[in-house]
């Protein structure tokens, strides 16, 4: 099956940019997603990118996809304290039941 | 947007008892619902996929007699943890796909249920 890896922790100062990285093994992933999870809550879809795209921008969020290196990143511009959460990347291979989540990156935003 | 509601958000039960968790799609009809389990500081693990009116499909290693799933209507799926033990303590999250959505549509997730078995 697919493996999806993320670094466990990232700390940034308020106002700086955050970059959360994700690597995956299955090159046949059709869609790649970023989800946000606040403490004790479910997952909130932030954005997603189709595998034939290199970049997608949505307000403060920029997703970069390097298919050659199987690397996905999420950049959050002007990071705010409300962005503190765990961020999961997920890859879809086939049907929705084959959605594989990364290990999650805890983003801590300091003042 | 599509809203998925889970109930209860937290439950504490004694070892040996059964607990039922509900997952409802509030503003759409969910043909397929998914149940995930999240261990502390770990990723989400898909437990099973349920389609309305049919038996759930369980992932390898998930005990179907332990985790009973019922998807009786297009807006409700339930997960019953039977004869719960402390090792069943976890965060359970459901998600749903609406009728007419393509297979690659982003999943909408409930807020999860924190189960603690004492």
Coordinates of C-alpha atoms in Angstrom, one line a residue:
Chain A
X1 CA 0.0 0.0 0.0
X2 CA 0.9 3.7 -0.1
X3 CA 3.1 5.3 2.5
X4 CA 2.7 8.9 3.3
X5 CA 5.3 10.6 5.5
X6 CA 5.4 14.0 7.2
X7 CA 7.6 15.7 9.7
X8 CA 6.0 15.6 13.2
X9 CA 6.4 19.2 14.3
X10 CA 6.9 22.7 13.0
X11 CA 7.1 25.9 15.0
X12 CA 6.8 29.3 13.4
X13 CA 6.4 32.9 14.5
X14 CA 3.1 34.7 13.9
X15 CA 3.3 36.5 10.6
X16 CA 5.9 34.3 9.1
X17 CA 5.2 31.7 6.4
X18 CA 4.8 28.0 7.3
X19 CA 5.8 25.2 4.9
X20 CA 4.6 21.7 5.7
X21 CA 6.1 18.9 3.7
X22 CA 4.8 15.5 2.7
X23 CA 6.3 12.6 0.7
X24 CA 4.4 9.7 -0.7
X25 CA 5.3 6.5 -2.4
X26 CA 2.5 5.7 -4.8
X27 CA 2.9 7.7 -8.0
X28 CA -0.6 6.7 -9.2
X29 CA -2.2 8.9 -6.6
X30 CA -4.8 11.0 -8.5
X31 CA -5.6 13.6 -5.9
X32 CA -3.6 14.9 -3.0
X33 CA -5.4 16.6 -0.1
X34 CA -4.5 18.8 2.9
X35 CA -6.6 18.5 6.0
X36 CA -6.5 20.5 9.2
X37 CA -7.4 19.0 12.6
X38 CA -7.8 21.2 15.7
X39 CA -7.6 19.6 19.1
X40 CA -10.4 17.2 19.8
X41 CA -12.0 17.9 16.4
X42 CA -12.5 16.1 13.1
X43 CA -10.8 16.9 9.9
X44 CA -11.4 20.0 7.9
X45 CA -10.5 20.0 4.2
X46 CA -8.2 22.9 3.4
X47 CA -7.4 22.3 -0.2
X48 CA -6.5 19.6 -2.8
X49 CA -4.6 19.3 -6.0
X50 CA -5.0 17.0 -8.9
X51 CA -1.9 15.0 -9.9
X52 CA -1.5 16.8 -13.3
X53 CA -1.0 20.2 -11.6
X54 CA 2.2 21.6 -10.2
X55 CA 0.8 24.3 -8.1
X56 CA -2.5 25.6 -6.6
X57 CA -3.1 28.8 -4.7
X58 CA -6.1 29.5 -2.6
X59 CA -5.8 32.8 -0.6
X60 CA -3.1 32.2 2.1
X61 CA -2.5 28.6 1.0
X62 CA -0.2 27.5 -1.7
X63 CA 0.2 23.8 -2.6
X64 CA 3.2 22.6 -4.6
X65 CA 3.4 19.2 -6.1
X66 CA 6.7 17.7 -7.4
X67 CA 5.6 14.4 -9.0
X68 CA 9.1 13.4 -9.9
X69 CA 10.2 13.5 -6.3
X70 CA 6.8 12.5 -5.0
X71 CA 6.8 15.5 -2.8
X72 CA 3.9 17.7 -1.7
X73 CA 4.0 20.9 0.3
X74 CA 1.6 23.3 1.9
X75 CA 2.7 26.9 2.4
X76 CA 0.6 29.1 4.7
X77 CA 1.4 32.8 4.3
X78 CA 1.2 35.2 7.2
X79 CA 0.6 32.4 9.7
X80 CA -1.7 33.2 12.5
X81 CA -2.2 31.7 16.0
X82 CA -5.5 30.2 14.7
X83 CA -3.5 28.2 12.3
X84 CA -2.1 26.1 15.1
X85 CA -3.3 22.6 14.5
X86 CA -2.3 19.3 13.1
X87 CA -2.1 19.1 9.3
X88 CA -2.5 15.9 7.4
X89 CA -1.7 15.3 3.8
X90 CA -3.6 12.4 2.1
X91 CA -3.3 10.7 -1.2
X92 CA -6.2 9.2 -3.2
X93 CA -5.5 6.1 -5.3
X94 CA -8.5 4.7 -6.9
X95 CA -11.8 5.1 -5.0
X96 CA -12.4 7.2 -1.8
X97 CA -11.9 4.1 0.3
X98 CA -8.2 4.2 -0.7
X99 CA -7.4 7.5 0.9
X100 CA -4.1 7.2 2.7
X101 CA -3.3 9.8 5.4
X102 CA 0.1 11.0 6.4
X103 CA 1.3 10.9 9.9
X104 CA 0.4 14.5 10.5
X105 CA 2.4 17.6 11.3
X106 CA 1.7 19.6 14.4
X107 CA 2.1 23.3 13.6
X108 CA 2.7 25.6 16.6
X109 CA 2.5 29.3 16.0
X110 CA 4.3 31.5 18.5
X111 CA 3.9 35.2 19.2
Chain B
X1 CA -21.4 23.0 2.5
X2 CA -21.7 19.4 3.3
X3 CA -22.0 18.8 7.1
X4 CA -21.3 15.6 8.9
X5 CA -22.4 15.3 12.5
X6 CA -21.1 12.8 15.0
X7 CA -22.6 11.9 18.3
X8 CA -21.6 11.7 21.1
X9 CA -18.4 13.8 21.0
X10 CA -17.1 12.1 24.1
X11 CA -18.1 8.9 25.9
X12 CA -16.7 7.1 28.9
X13 CA -17.8 3.5 29.4
X14 CA -16.9 0.6 31.6
X15 CA -15.1 -2.4 30.3
X16 CA -17.4 -5.1 28.9
X17 CA -20.2 -2.7 27.9
X18 CA -21.1 -1.6 24.3
X19 CA -21.1 1.9 22.9
X20 CA -22.9 3.2 19.9
X21 CA -21.6 6.1 17.9
X22 CA -23.8 7.9 15.3
X23 CA -22.7 9.6 12.1
X24 CA -25.2 11.7 10.3
X25 CA -25.1 13.7 7.1
X26 CA -27.1 16.8 7.8
X27 CA -27.6 18.4 4.4
X28 CA -26.9 15.7 1.9
X29 CA -27.6 12.0 1.3
X30 CA -24.6 9.9 2.0
X31 CA -24.4 6.8 -0.1
X32 CA -21.1 5.8 1.4
X33 CA -19.7 6.4 4.9
X34 CA -16.3 5.6 6.2
X35 CA -15.2 5.0 9.8
X36 CA -11.7 5.8 10.9
X37 CA -9.8 5.3 14.1
X38 CA -7.1 7.7 15.2
X39 CA -4.5 6.6 17.8
X40 CA -2.7 9.3 19.9
X41 CA -0.2 11.2 17.8
X42 CA -0.8 8.9 14.9
X43 CA -2.6 9.1 11.6
X44 CA -6.0 7.9 10.7
X45 CA -6.6 4.3 10.0
X46 CA -9.6 3.3 7.9
X47 CA -11.7 0.7 9.7
X48 CA -14.5 0.1 7.3
X49 CA -16.6 1.4 4.4
X50 CA -20.3 1.2 4.6
X51 CA -22.9 1.6 1.8
X52 CA -26.5 2.3 2.5
X53 CA -28.5 -0.9 2.7
X54 CA -25.6 -3.3 2.4
X55 CA -23.0 -4.9 4.7
X56 CA -19.9 -2.9 5.5
X57 CA -16.6 -3.7 4.1
X58 CA -13.9 -4.0 6.8
X59 CA -10.3 -3.4 6.4
X60 CA -7.8 -6.2 7.1
X61 CA -7.2 -6.6 10.8
X62 CA -10.5 -5.0 11.9
X63 CA -12.8 -7.3 13.8
X64 CA -16.3 -7.1 12.3
X65 CA -17.9 -8.7 15.3
X66 CA -16.2 -6.2 17.5
X67 CA -17.0 -3.1 15.5
X68 CA -20.6 -3.4 14.2
X69 CA -21.5 -1.0 11.5
X70 CA -25.0 -0.3 10.3
X71 CA -25.9 2.1 7.5
X72 CA -29.6 1.9 7.6
X73 CA -30.5 5.1 5.8
X74 CA -28.9 7.6 3.5
X75 CA -28.2 10.0 6.3
X76 CA -27.2 7.7 9.2
X77 CA -24.5 5.2 9.9
X78 CA -23.7 3.8 13.3
X79 CA -20.6 2.2 14.8
X80 CA -21.1 0.0 17.8
X81 CA -18.1 -1.0 19.8
X82 CA -19.2 -4.3 21.5
X83 CA -17.8 -5.5 24.8
X84 CA -15.4 -2.6 24.9
X85 CA -12.0 -3.0 26.5
X86 CA -9.4 -0.3 27.5
X87 CA -7.5 -1.0 24.3
X88 CA -10.5 0.2 22.3
X89 CA -10.1 3.7 23.8
X90 CA -9.4 5.9 20.8
X91 CA -10.7 8.8 18.7
X92 CA -13.2 7.6 16.1
X93 CA -14.1 9.7 13.1
X94 CA -16.6 9.2 10.3
X95 CA -16.7 10.7 6.9
X96 CA -19.2 10.6 4.1
X97 CA -19.6 10.9 0.4
X98 CA -22.8 12.4 -1.0
X99 CA -25.1 11.0 -3.6
X100 CA -23.9 12.1 -7.0
X101 CA -20.4 13.0 -5.9
X102 CA -17.6 11.4 -7.9
X103 CA -15.3 8.9 -6.3
X104 CA -12.5 11.5 -6.1
X105 CA -14.6 14.1 -4.3
X106 CA -13.0 15.3 -1.0
X107 CA -14.4 13.5 2.0
X108 CA -16.4 15.5 4.6
X109 CA -15.5 14.5 8.2
X110 CA -17.5 14.5 11.4
X111 CA -16.0 16.1 14.5
X112 CA -15.1 12.7 16.0
X113 CA -15.9 10.8 19.1
X114 CA -13.4 10.3 22.0
X115 CA -14.1 6.9 23.5
X116 CA -12.5 6.1 26.9
X117 CA -13.0 2.6 28.3
X118 CA -12.3 2.3 32.0

